[in-house]
Amino acid sequence: MDIYQTGIRPLLFSGLKADPEWLHQQTIKVFSWLSQNRDHDPPHWLYQQIQNAYCFEHPCLKQKLWDLEVTNPVGLAAGFDKDGLAAGIWSGFGFGFAELGTVTLQPQPGNPRPRLFRLPLDEAALNRMGFNNQGAAAMAVRLEAMGDKQAIATRVKGQGNEGSSSLLVADRPNIPLGINLGKSKLTPLESAAADYLGSFRLLKDWGDYFVVNVSSPNTPGLRSLQATEQLEPILQVLQQENDQRKPILIKIAPDLEWEAIADILNLAQAHQLAGIIATNTTIRRDGLKTQIISKTGKPVTEEAGGISGAPLRQRSTEVIRFVYRQTQGKLPIIGVGGVFTAEDAWEKITAGASLVQVYTGWIYEGPAMVRRILEGLVQKLEEHGLTHLHEAIGLRNVD
């Protein structure tokens, strides 16, 4: 019996009817405390219990991608830990890698609240957060401090969300950490390349891979940066600065036409990007069971923001399949969108994804989800007579 699904989730979702963003903030505070103090009792004992409950390892799930050792293919998607506050504990929940951010060069509060809504009938979420984060400099300080074996706490004053930001840090985890980069809202589109470059310069020493996010629907004009003439200058300056040859990926929207995706793939290969993340949230509303957002009383069709979770599942898999075919499997893909079960992960991997990420599914299914997916993937491999996960990548994408 999963106590999260039978007791905790119904209490949080229906019983208390707590604001989703408030709950998220409280969760991050607890995880930050655990990340900061995991080497001291009683947090150390608690962290060990979490590891024992939620971690699962199997040699057939390990991969080496971009010279990074990834113990399993399930990662935490960007958006959950925007400022890297809990970066030290994600491996304890069973993740094979974690992506921090989205972070912007300038600290920013994000869009007005309410800006995060659950759609339980659709196993989905609607968000229009707007890249709320403490800024790249604050994240750089935190991640640099994680290089020290002794966890520290410091405080930086400046233009944070409330004028100052507490930087809780911990030892560097033993899983790859990605950093998702976005454009500051106040930066004009014509200055986007310089904005992304500024963030990358501050953080390039501390991320194991980087993601260019030009596909969020919640920053005005951002998705226009997916156009070739606007995207190319961004990729060019980042690769010129990338003296350590860190893997740089691009995260694309699910709502693009095939021709536009093909153009991005050509650009990605021309600039020797390391891979594609498919996909971000969708602005489409068709097929939703939810008609009215109870918090606002407005129809879901009138609410701005991106939809994540189950409604995105099929489209993101279609995009993965297209990217894999267009690149003949030569450009690694991280699949994200509607991953709740081992079957969901298997569909994306066999469509062409080397790795998958979760966020909304983790909220609905609970912390035991990652382990269930990993155990299920091992079973899938055995059922298909395969000895390693890499044999399954693109398996259902062969004509």
mmCIF file of C-alpha atoms in Angstrom:
data_model
loop_
_atom_site.group_PDB
_atom_site.id
_atom_site.type_symbol
_atom_site.label_atom_id
_atom_site.label_comp_id
_atom_site.label_asym_id
_atom_site.label_seq_id
_atom_site.Cartn_x
_atom_site.Cartn_y
_atom_site.Cartn_z
ATOM 1 C CA MET A 1 0.000 0.000 0.000
ATOM 2 C CA ASP A 2 1.325 3.430 -0.972
ATOM 3 C CA ILE A 3 0.563 5.767 1.935
ATOM 4 C CA TYR A 4 1.103 8.798 -0.294
ATOM 5 C CA GLN A 5 -1.598 7.810 -2.765
ATOM 6 C CA THR A 6 -4.058 6.480 -0.175
ATOM 7 C CA GLY A 7 -3.611 9.094 2.533
ATOM 8 C CA ILE A 8 -1.305 12.040 1.930
ATOM 9 C CA ARG A 9 -2.366 13.041 -1.590
ATOM 10 C CA PRO A 10 -6.122 12.982 -0.876
ATOM 11 C CA LEU A 11 -5.511 15.067 2.239
ATOM 12 C CA LEU A 12 -3.401 17.649 0.409
ATOM 13 C CA PHE A 13 -5.414 17.738 -2.811
ATOM 14 C CA SER A 14 -8.966 17.492 -1.464
ATOM 15 C CA GLY A 15 -9.041 17.635 2.328
ATOM 16 C CA LEU A 16 -6.936 20.690 3.047
ATOM 17 C CA LYS A 17 -7.427 22.223 -0.400
ATOM 18 C CA ALA A 18 -4.077 23.940 0.095
ATOM 19 C CA ASP A 19 -2.685 26.207 -2.604
ATOM 20 C CA PRO A 20 -0.375 24.106 -4.827
ATOM 21 C CA GLU A 21 2.359 26.729 -4.920
ATOM 22 C CA TRP A 22 2.305 27.141 -1.123
ATOM 23 C CA LEU A 23 2.591 23.368 -0.726
ATOM 24 C CA HIS A 24 5.473 23.320 -3.160
ATOM 25 C CA GLN A 25 7.291 26.040 -1.239
ATOM 26 C CA GLN A 26 6.849 24.181 2.050
ATOM 27 C CA THR A 27 8.120 20.979 0.458
ATOM 28 C CA ILE A 28 11.205 22.739 -0.877
ATOM 29 C CA LYS A 29 11.862 24.214 2.579
ATOM 30 C CA VAL A 30 11.795 20.743 4.143
ATOM 31 C CA PHE A 31 13.962 19.293 1.387
ATOM 32 C CA SER A 32 16.389 22.210 1.723
ATOM 33 C CA TRP A 33 16.725 21.544 5.437
ATOM 34 C CA LEU A 34 17.307 17.863 4.738
ATOM 35 C CA SER A 35 19.857 18.658 2.034
ATOM 36 C CA GLN A 36 21.694 21.042 4.347
ATOM 37 C CA ASN A 37 21.763 18.726 7.350
ATOM 38 C CA ARG A 38 21.798 15.241 5.888
ATOM 39 C CA ASP A 39 25.188 14.432 7.479
ATOM 40 C CA HIS A 40 23.869 15.108 10.986
ATOM 41 C CA ASP A 41 21.324 13.198 13.059
ATOM 42 C CA PRO A 42 18.350 13.043 13.018
ATOM 43 C CA PRO A 43 18.262 14.295 9.372
ATOM 44 C CA HIS A 44 20.908 11.704 8.446
ATOM 45 C CA TRP A 45 18.688 8.901 9.732
ATOM 46 C CA LEU A 46 15.724 10.310 7.820
ATOM 47 C CA TYR A 47 17.750 10.599 4.631
ATOM 48 C CA GLN A 48 18.857 6.971 4.967
ATOM 49 C CA GLN A 49 15.245 5.855 5.336
ATOM 50 C CA ILE A 50 14.354 7.776 2.183
ATOM 51 C CA GLN A 51 17.216 6.146 0.295
ATOM 52 C CA ASN A 52 16.250 2.673 1.497
ATOM 53 C CA ALA A 53 12.642 3.203 0.458
ATOM 54 C CA TYR A 54 13.034 4.922 -2.889
ATOM 55 C CA CYS A 55 16.383 4.003 -4.452
ATOM 56 C CA PHE A 56 16.797 1.119 -6.871
ATOM 57 C CA GLU A 57 19.893 0.152 -8.806
ATOM 58 C CA HIS A 58 20.416 -2.357 -11.567
ATOM 59 C CA PRO A 59 23.399 -2.630 -13.935
ATOM 60 C CA CYS A 60 21.161 -2.814 -17.004
ATOM 61 C CA LEU A 61 19.893 0.719 -16.314
ATOM 62 C CA LYS A 62 23.272 2.440 -16.121
ATOM 63 C CA GLN A 63 24.436 4.595 -19.017
ATOM 64 C CA LYS A 64 27.357 6.786 -19.947
ATOM 65 C CA LEU A 65 26.052 9.797 -21.799
ATOM 66 C CA TRP A 66 28.127 12.879 -22.655
ATOM 67 C CA ASP A 67 30.903 11.341 -20.509
ATOM 68 C CA LEU A 68 28.519 11.474 -17.550
ATOM 69 C CA GLU A 69 27.765 8.374 -15.507
ATOM 70 C CA VAL A 70 23.984 8.083 -15.143
ATOM 71 C CA THR A 71 22.902 5.322 -12.771
ATOM 72 C CA ASN A 72 19.368 5.190 -14.140
ATOM 73 C CA PRO A 73 17.350 6.963 -16.858
ATOM 74 C CA VAL A 74 14.789 8.771 -14.663
ATOM 75 C CA GLY A 75 15.568 12.383 -13.790
ATOM 76 C CA LEU A 76 13.866 15.262 -12.043
ATOM 77 C CA ALA A 77 12.668 17.837 -14.572
ATOM 78 C CA ALA A 78 13.395 21.541 -14.351
ATOM 79 C CA GLY A 79 10.867 23.620 -12.476
ATOM 80 C CA PHE A 80 10.740 21.677 -9.236
ATOM 81 C CA ASP A 81 13.999 22.920 -7.709
ATOM 82 C CA LYS A 82 14.369 26.280 -9.415
ATOM 83 C CA ASP A 83 17.207 27.582 -7.219
ATOM 84 C CA GLY A 84 19.026 24.341 -6.383
ATOM 85 C CA LEU A 85 17.936 24.530 -2.749
ATOM 86 C CA ALA A 86 17.612 20.760 -2.466
ATOM 87 C CA ALA A 87 20.255 19.774 -5.006
ATOM 88 C CA GLY A 88 22.042 17.577 -2.484
ATOM 89 C CA ILE A 89 19.250 15.062 -1.906
ATOM 90 C CA TRP A 90 17.670 14.205 -5.260
ATOM 91 C CA SER A 91 19.737 11.045 -5.600
ATOM 92 C CA GLY A 92 18.180 9.884 -2.327
ATOM 93 C CA PHE A 93 14.756 9.839 -3.958
ATOM 94 C CA GLY A 94 16.080 7.486 -6.627
ATOM 95 C CA PHE A 95 16.682 9.948 -9.449
ATOM 96 C CA GLY A 96 19.503 9.195 -11.857
ATOM 97 C CA PHE A 97 20.020 12.902 -12.550
ATOM 98 C CA ALA A 98 18.343 16.197 -11.707
ATOM 99 C CA GLU A 99 17.826 19.427 -13.601
ATOM 100 C CA LEU A 100 17.838 22.686 -11.652
ATOM 101 C CA GLY A 101 16.143 25.916 -12.720
ATOM 102 C CA THR A 102 14.817 27.446 -14.791
ATOM 103 C CA VAL A 103 17.248 30.169 -13.710
ATOM 104 C CA THR A 104 17.589 33.612 -15.284
ATOM 105 C CA LEU A 105 20.411 36.154 -15.257
ATOM 106 C CA GLN A 106 18.326 38.615 -13.259
ATOM 107 C CA PRO A 107 16.443 37.578 -10.110
ATOM 108 C CA GLN A 108 12.728 37.874 -10.740
ATOM 109 C CA PRO A 109 9.500 37.253 -8.816
ATOM 110 C CA GLY A 110 7.612 35.670 -11.710
ATOM 111 C CA ASN A 111 4.016 36.263 -12.734
ATOM 112 C CA PRO A 112 1.196 37.368 -10.408
ATOM 113 C CA ARG A 113 -0.502 34.715 -8.273
ATOM 114 C CA PRO A 114 -2.386 32.451 -8.447
ATOM 115 C CA ARG A 115 -0.184 30.877 -11.084
ATOM 116 C CA LEU A 116 -0.181 27.128 -10.394
ATOM 117 C CA PHE A 117 -3.289 24.946 -10.610
ATOM 118 C CA ARG A 118 -3.967 21.242 -10.350
ATOM 119 C CA LEU A 119 -6.265 19.529 -12.847
ATOM 120 C CA PRO A 120 -6.932 16.202 -11.065
ATOM 121 C CA LEU A 121 -9.526 15.025 -13.597
ATOM 122 C CA ASP A 122 -6.779 15.186 -16.233
ATOM 123 C CA GLU A 123 -3.828 14.177 -14.016
ATOM 124 C CA ALA A 124 -2.329 17.476 -15.080
ATOM 125 C CA ALA A 125 -1.152 20.858 -13.899
ATOM 126 C CA LEU A 126 -1.521 24.325 -15.358
ATOM 127 C CA ASN A 127 1.277 26.735 -14.556
ATOM 128 C CA ARG A 128 2.209 30.255 -15.509
ATOM 129 C CA MET A 129 4.979 30.741 -12.963
ATOM 130 C CA GLY A 130 7.081 32.985 -15.195
ATOM 131 C CA PHE A 131 10.591 31.831 -14.243
ATOM 132 C CA ASN A 132 10.420 32.977 -10.603
ATOM 133 C CA ASN A 133 13.937 32.457 -9.223
ATOM 134 C CA GLN A 134 16.766 34.058 -7.229
ATOM 135 C CA GLY A 135 18.999 34.553 -10.263
ATOM 136 C CA ALA A 136 22.087 32.915 -11.734
ATOM 137 C CA ALA A 137 24.550 34.575 -9.350
ATOM 138 C CA ALA A 138 22.745 33.177 -6.304
ATOM 139 C CA MET A 139 22.684 29.688 -7.804
ATOM 140 C CA ALA A 140 26.379 29.929 -8.657
ATOM 141 C CA VAL A 141 27.227 30.777 -5.037
ATOM 142 C CA ARG A 142 25.171 27.848 -3.804
ATOM 143 C CA LEU A 143 26.605 25.293 -6.216
ATOM 144 C CA GLU A 144 30.155 26.502 -5.667
ATOM 145 C CA ALA A 145 29.683 25.995 -1.951
ATOM 146 C CA MET A 146 28.487 22.448 -2.619
ATOM 147 C CA GLY A 147 32.017 21.678 -3.771
ATOM 148 C CA ASP A 148 33.104 21.970 -0.165
ATOM 149 C CA LYS A 149 32.643 18.811 1.873
ATOM 150 C CA GLN A 150 31.257 20.780 4.776
ATOM 151 C CA ALA A 151 27.775 22.167 4.171
ATOM 152 C CA ILE A 152 27.563 25.872 4.793
ATOM 153 C CA ALA A 153 24.875 28.500 4.958
ATOM 154 C CA THR A 154 25.351 32.043 3.804
ATOM 155 C CA ARG A 155 23.207 34.974 2.884
ATOM 156 C CA VAL A 156 23.403 37.261 -0.080
ATOM 157 C CA LYS A 157 21.642 40.568 -0.170
ATOM 158 C CA GLY A 158 20.445 42.110 -3.356
ATOM 159 C CA GLN A 159 17.496 42.055 -5.671
ATOM 160 C CA GLY A 160 16.077 38.686 -4.665
ATOM 161 C CA ASN A 161 12.389 37.903 -4.567
ATOM 162 C CA GLU A 162 12.086 39.588 -1.164
ATOM 163 C CA GLY A 163 15.249 41.698 -1.290
ATOM 164 C CA SER A 164 17.481 38.981 0.150
ATOM 165 C CA SER A 165 17.844 35.238 -0.255
ATOM 166 C CA SER A 166 18.945 32.519 2.108
ATOM 167 C CA LEU A 167 21.377 30.180 0.386
ATOM 168 C CA LEU A 168 21.119 26.707 1.852
ATOM 169 C CA VAL A 169 23.749 24.382 0.429
ATOM 170 C CA ALA A 170 24.972 20.832 0.917
ATOM 171 C CA ASP A 171 27.589 18.395 -0.335
ATOM 172 C CA ARG A 172 27.545 17.820 -4.079
ATOM 173 C CA PRO A 173 25.392 14.808 -4.936
ATOM 174 C CA ASN A 174 26.651 11.760 -6.786
ATOM 175 C CA ILE A 175 24.326 12.250 -9.766
ATOM 176 C CA PRO A 176 24.690 14.614 -12.724
ATOM 177 C CA LEU A 177 23.142 18.038 -12.207
ATOM 178 C CA GLY A 178 21.781 19.935 -15.176
ATOM 179 C CA ILE A 179 21.002 23.647 -15.199
ATOM 180 C CA ASN A 180 18.099 25.001 -17.211
ATOM 181 C CA LEU A 181 18.699 28.540 -18.493
ATOM 182 C CA GLY A 182 15.932 31.005 -19.357
ATOM 183 C CA LYS A 183 15.740 34.605 -20.508
ATOM 184 C CA SER A 184 15.100 37.328 -17.954
ATOM 185 C CA LYS A 185 11.664 38.852 -18.488
ATOM 186 C CA LEU A 186 13.006 42.423 -18.574
ATOM 187 C CA THR A 187 15.619 41.609 -21.206
ATOM 188 C CA PRO A 188 14.476 42.560 -24.726
ATOM 189 C CA LEU A 189 14.308 39.721 -27.224
ATOM 190 C CA GLU A 190 17.070 41.319 -29.300
ATOM 191 C CA SER A 191 19.386 41.035 -26.252
ATOM 192 C CA ALA A 192 18.475 37.442 -25.467
ATOM 193 C CA ALA A 193 21.844 35.997 -26.507
ATOM 194 C CA ALA A 194 23.720 38.239 -24.065
ATOM 195 C CA ASP A 195 21.256 37.332 -21.311
ATOM 196 C CA TYR A 196 21.719 33.579 -21.760
ATOM 197 C CA LEU A 197 25.472 34.084 -22.049
ATOM 198 C CA GLY A 198 25.585 35.986 -18.755
ATOM 199 C CA SER A 199 23.887 33.134 -16.910
ATOM 200 C CA PHE A 200 26.094 30.533 -18.559
ATOM 201 C CA ARG A 201 29.270 32.397 -17.603
ATOM 202 C CA LEU A 202 28.221 32.436 -13.964
ATOM 203 C CA LEU A 203 27.221 28.780 -13.869
ATOM 204 C CA LYS A 204 29.360 26.948 -16.428
ATOM 205 C CA ASP A 205 31.718 25.576 -13.784
ATOM 206 C CA TRP A 206 28.937 24.071 -11.693
ATOM 207 C CA GLY A 207 26.503 22.332 -14.025
ATOM 208 C CA ASP A 208 27.189 18.922 -15.548
ATOM 209 C CA TYR A 209 25.001 19.836 -18.512
ATOM 210 C CA PHE A 210 23.015 22.906 -19.583
ATOM 211 C CA VAL A 211 19.655 23.427 -21.222
ATOM 212 C CA VAL A 212 18.615 26.404 -23.345
ATOM 213 C CA ASN A 213 14.965 26.959 -22.510
ATOM 214 C CA VAL A 214 13.290 28.915 -25.301
ATOM 215 C CA SER A 215 9.996 27.054 -25.080
ATOM 216 C CA SER A 216 8.210 28.138 -21.907
ATOM 217 C CA PRO A 217 4.877 29.787 -22.736
ATOM 218 C CA ASN A 218 5.025 31.971 -19.611
ATOM 219 C CA THR A 219 7.593 34.625 -20.584
ATOM 220 C CA PRO A 220 6.284 37.011 -23.250
ATOM 221 C CA GLY A 221 7.866 36.359 -26.649
ATOM 222 C CA LEU A 222 10.153 33.571 -25.399
ATOM 223 C CA ARG A 223 8.861 30.926 -27.777
ATOM 224 C CA SER A 224 9.678 33.188 -30.725
ATOM 225 C CA LEU A 225 13.343 32.478 -29.889
ATOM 226 C CA GLN A 226 12.833 28.986 -31.315
ATOM 227 C CA ALA A 227 12.896 30.551 -34.773
ATOM 228 C CA THR A 228 16.204 29.862 -36.515
ATOM 229 C CA GLU A 229 17.248 33.484 -36.971
ATOM 230 C CA GLN A 230 16.761 34.199 -33.246
ATOM 231 C CA LEU A 231 17.999 30.899 -31.853
ATOM 232 C CA GLU A 232 21.262 30.729 -33.787
ATOM 233 C CA PRO A 233 22.916 33.746 -32.078
ATOM 234 C CA ILE A 234 22.130 32.243 -28.671
ATOM 235 C CA LEU A 235 23.661 28.878 -29.519
ATOM 236 C CA GLN A 236 26.648 30.528 -31.150
ATOM 237 C CA VAL A 237 27.649 32.653 -28.145
ATOM 238 C CA LEU A 238 27.111 29.800 -25.708
ATOM 239 C CA GLN A 239 29.315 27.405 -27.639
ATOM 240 C CA GLN A 240 31.984 30.090 -28.040
ATOM 241 C CA GLU A 241 32.004 30.483 -24.249
ATOM 242 C CA ASN A 242 31.829 26.723 -23.658
ATOM 243 C CA ASP A 243 35.564 26.176 -23.169
ATOM 244 C CA GLN A 244 34.937 23.150 -20.950
ATOM 245 C CA ARG A 245 32.765 21.545 -23.632
ATOM 246 C CA LYS A 246 29.881 21.021 -21.272
ATOM 247 C CA PRO A 247 26.886 19.311 -22.892
ATOM 248 C CA ILE A 248 24.373 21.935 -24.048
ATOM 249 C CA LEU A 249 20.846 20.862 -24.964
ATOM 250 C CA ILE A 250 17.791 22.749 -26.141
ATOM 251 C CA LYS A 251 14.271 22.274 -24.758
ATOM 252 C CA ILE A 252 11.542 22.553 -27.372
ATOM 253 C CA ALA A 253 7.798 23.155 -27.259
ATOM 254 C CA PRO A 254 5.325 20.400 -28.138
ATOM 255 C CA ASP A 255 3.225 22.823 -30.159
ATOM 256 C CA LEU A 256 5.735 23.400 -32.965
ATOM 257 C CA GLU A 257 5.043 22.220 -36.491
ATOM 258 C CA TRP A 258 7.264 19.426 -37.804
ATOM 259 C CA GLU A 259 9.063 21.800 -40.164
ATOM 260 C CA ALA A 260 9.967 24.127 -37.290
ATOM 261 C CA ILE A 261 11.280 21.209 -35.239
ATOM 262 C CA ALA A 262 13.346 20.044 -38.206
ATOM 263 C CA ASP A 263 14.869 23.528 -38.493
ATOM 264 C CA ILE A 264 15.839 23.458 -34.804
ATOM 265 C CA LEU A 265 17.408 20.016 -35.236
ATOM 266 C CA ASN A 266 19.493 21.258 -38.161
ATOM 267 C CA LEU A 267 20.654 24.175 -36.050
ATOM 268 C CA ALA A 268 21.390 21.932 -33.071
ATOM 269 C CA GLN A 269 23.560 19.665 -35.173
ATOM 270 C CA ALA A 270 25.296 22.580 -36.879
ATOM 271 C CA HIS A 271 26.274 23.998 -33.476
ATOM 272 C CA GLN A 272 27.143 20.574 -32.063
ATOM 273 C CA LEU A 273 24.543 20.589 -29.330
ATOM 274 C CA ALA A 274 24.520 17.541 -27.075
ATOM 275 C CA GLY A 275 20.833 16.766 -27.317
ATOM 276 C CA ILE A 276 17.168 17.721 -27.271
ATOM 277 C CA ILE A 277 14.668 17.837 -24.426
ATOM 278 C CA ALA A 278 11.210 16.979 -25.727
ATOM 279 C CA THR A 279 9.072 18.628 -24.574
ATOM 280 C CA ASN A 280 8.054 21.654 -22.541
ATOM 281 C CA THR A 281 4.434 22.314 -21.498
ATOM 282 C CA THR A 282 1.673 22.760 -24.053
ATOM 283 C CA ILE A 283 -0.646 25.699 -24.656
ATOM 284 C CA ARG A 284 -3.273 23.434 -26.208
ATOM 285 C CA ARG A 285 -6.481 22.836 -24.241
ATOM 286 C CA ASP A 286 -8.308 20.306 -26.434
ATOM 287 C CA GLY A 287 -9.346 17.031 -24.852
ATOM 288 C CA LEU A 288 -9.268 18.262 -21.254
ATOM 289 C CA LYS A 289 -11.934 16.977 -18.855
ATOM 290 C CA THR A 290 -11.448 20.022 -16.648
ATOM 291 C CA GLN A 291 -13.696 22.835 -17.825
ATOM 292 C CA ILE A 292 -13.490 25.394 -15.007
ATOM 293 C CA ILE A 293 -10.512 26.320 -12.808
ATOM 294 C CA SER A 294 -12.152 26.363 -9.384
ATOM 295 C CA LYS A 295 -9.608 28.765 -7.906
ATOM 296 C CA THR A 296 -10.480 31.493 -10.398
ATOM 297 C CA GLY A 297 -13.902 30.423 -11.618
ATOM 298 C CA LYS A 298 -12.783 30.868 -15.223
ATOM 299 C CA PRO A 299 -12.869 28.316 -18.042
ATOM 300 C CA VAL A 300 -9.558 26.539 -18.521
ATOM 301 C CA THR A 301 -9.521 27.827 -22.092
ATOM 302 C CA GLU A 302 -9.304 31.388 -20.763
ATOM 303 C CA GLU A 303 -6.461 30.741 -18.334
ATOM 304 C CA ALA A 304 -2.948 31.492 -19.559
ATOM 305 C CA GLY A 305 -0.134 29.032 -18.945
ATOM 306 C CA GLY A 306 1.225 25.669 -19.973
ATOM 307 C CA ILE A 307 -0.333 22.261 -19.348
ATOM 308 C CA SER A 308 1.873 19.442 -18.048
ATOM 309 C CA GLY A 309 1.156 15.860 -17.083
ATOM 310 C CA ALA A 310 -0.948 13.192 -18.751
ATOM 311 C CA PRO A 311 -2.448 15.377 -21.535
ATOM 312 C CA LEU A 312 1.080 15.964 -22.836
ATOM 313 C CA ARG A 313 2.045 12.279 -22.895
ATOM 314 C CA GLN A 314 1.160 11.341 -26.463
ATOM 315 C CA ARG A 315 2.368 14.519 -28.139
ATOM 316 C CA SER A 316 5.734 14.508 -26.391
ATOM 317 C CA THR A 317 6.258 10.896 -27.462
ATOM 318 C CA GLU A 318 5.385 11.819 -31.049
ATOM 319 C CA VAL A 319 7.975 14.596 -30.959
ATOM 320 C CA ILE A 320 10.563 12.201 -29.541
ATOM 321 C CA ARG A 321 9.860 9.757 -32.358
ATOM 322 C CA PHE A 322 10.194 12.521 -34.962
ATOM 323 C CA VAL A 323 13.469 13.834 -33.498
ATOM 324 C CA TYR A 324 14.949 10.335 -33.366
ATOM 325 C CA ARG A 325 14.058 9.644 -36.985
ATOM 326 C CA GLN A 326 15.207 13.024 -38.265
ATOM 327 C CA THR A 327 18.599 12.649 -36.594
ATOM 328 C CA GLN A 328 18.876 8.888 -37.196
ATOM 329 C CA GLY A 329 19.296 8.418 -33.475
ATOM 330 C CA LYS A 330 22.512 10.436 -33.385
ATOM 331 C CA LEU A 331 21.222 13.246 -31.176
ATOM 332 C CA PRO A 332 20.372 12.073 -27.641
ATOM 333 C CA ILE A 333 16.882 12.906 -26.409
ATOM 334 C CA ILE A 334 15.553 13.483 -22.912
ATOM 335 C CA GLY A 335 11.849 12.711 -22.981
ATOM 336 C CA VAL A 336 9.494 14.567 -20.663
ATOM 337 C CA GLY A 337 5.735 14.898 -20.555
ATOM 338 C CA GLY A 338 3.213 12.612 -18.923
ATOM 339 C CA VAL A 339 5.583 10.036 -17.419
ATOM 340 C CA PHE A 340 3.697 8.372 -14.553
ATOM 341 C CA THR A 341 4.484 4.668 -14.966
ATOM 342 C CA ALA A 342 7.096 2.271 -16.299
ATOM 343 C CA GLU A 343 4.943 1.853 -19.411
ATOM 344 C CA ASP A 344 5.028 5.624 -19.999
ATOM 345 C CA ALA A 345 8.814 5.670 -19.651
ATOM 346 C CA TRP A 346 9.154 2.601 -21.884
ATOM 347 C CA GLU A 347 7.084 4.254 -24.626
ATOM 348 C CA LYS A 348 9.377 7.270 -24.655
ATOM 349 C CA ILE A 349 12.579 5.222 -24.520
ATOM 350 C CA THR A 350 11.498 2.889 -27.316
ATOM 351 C CA ALA A 351 10.431 5.950 -29.326
ATOM 352 C CA GLY A 352 14.005 7.235 -29.069
ATOM 353 C CA ALA A 353 14.634 8.846 -25.676
ATOM 354 C CA SER A 354 17.856 7.952 -23.880
ATOM 355 C CA LEU A 355 16.575 9.455 -20.617
ATOM 356 C CA VAL A 356 13.236 10.625 -19.250
ATOM 357 C CA GLN A 357 12.254 13.295 -16.748
ATOM 358 C CA VAL A 358 9.331 13.592 -14.356
ATOM 359 C CA TYR A 359 7.652 16.385 -12.418
ATOM 360 C CA THR A 360 3.851 16.418 -12.563
ATOM 361 C CA GLY A 361 3.715 12.620 -12.445
ATOM 362 C CA TRP A 362 5.868 12.666 -9.320
ATOM 363 C CA ILE A 363 3.360 15.003 -7.645
ATOM 364 C CA TYR A 364 0.427 12.742 -8.497
ATOM 365 C CA GLU A 365 2.107 9.369 -7.951
ATOM 366 C CA GLY A 366 4.354 10.242 -5.001
ATOM 367 C CA PRO A 367 8.015 9.583 -4.157
ATOM 368 C CA ALA A 368 7.738 5.824 -4.680
ATOM 369 C CA MET A 369 7.049 6.413 -8.375
ATOM 370 C CA VAL A 370 10.700 6.522 -9.448
ATOM 371 C CA ARG A 371 11.467 3.137 -7.929
ATOM 372 C CA ARG A 372 8.339 1.618 -9.471
ATOM 373 C CA ILE A 373 9.362 2.935 -12.888
ATOM 374 C CA LEU A 374 12.899 1.587 -12.583
ATOM 375 C CA GLU A 375 11.769 -1.850 -11.432
ATOM 376 C CA GLY A 376 9.229 -1.859 -14.247
ATOM 377 C CA LEU A 377 11.871 -0.976 -16.837
ATOM 378 C CA VAL A 378 14.024 -3.904 -15.737
ATOM 379 C CA GLN A 379 11.000 -6.152 -16.135
ATOM 380 C CA LYS A 380 10.330 -4.710 -19.598
ATOM 381 C CA LEU A 381 13.891 -5.446 -20.671
ATOM 382 C CA GLU A 382 13.585 -9.022 -19.452
ATOM 383 C CA GLU A 383 10.265 -9.484 -21.255
ATOM 384 C CA HIS A 384 11.834 -8.321 -24.526
ATOM 385 C CA GLY A 385 14.975 -10.395 -24.098
ATOM 386 C CA LEU A 386 17.201 -7.340 -23.798
ATOM 387 C CA THR A 387 20.237 -7.121 -21.546
ATOM 388 C CA HIS A 388 20.660 -3.343 -21.320
ATOM 389 C CA LEU A 389 18.553 -0.216 -21.609
ATOM 390 C CA HIS A 390 20.518 1.152 -24.580
ATOM 391 C CA GLU A 391 19.164 -1.752 -26.651
ATOM 392 C CA ALA A 392 15.635 -0.413 -26.107
ATOM 393 C CA ILE A 393 16.310 3.165 -27.256
ATOM 394 C CA GLY A 394 14.376 3.676 -30.480
ATOM 395 C CA LEU A 395 13.249 0.034 -30.535
ATOM 396 C CA ARG A 396 9.733 0.959 -31.721
ATOM 397 C CA ASN A 397 11.035 3.549 -34.119
ATOM 398 C CA VAL A 398 12.393 1.224 -36.752
ATOM 399 C CA ASP A 399 10.548 1.065 -40.073
#
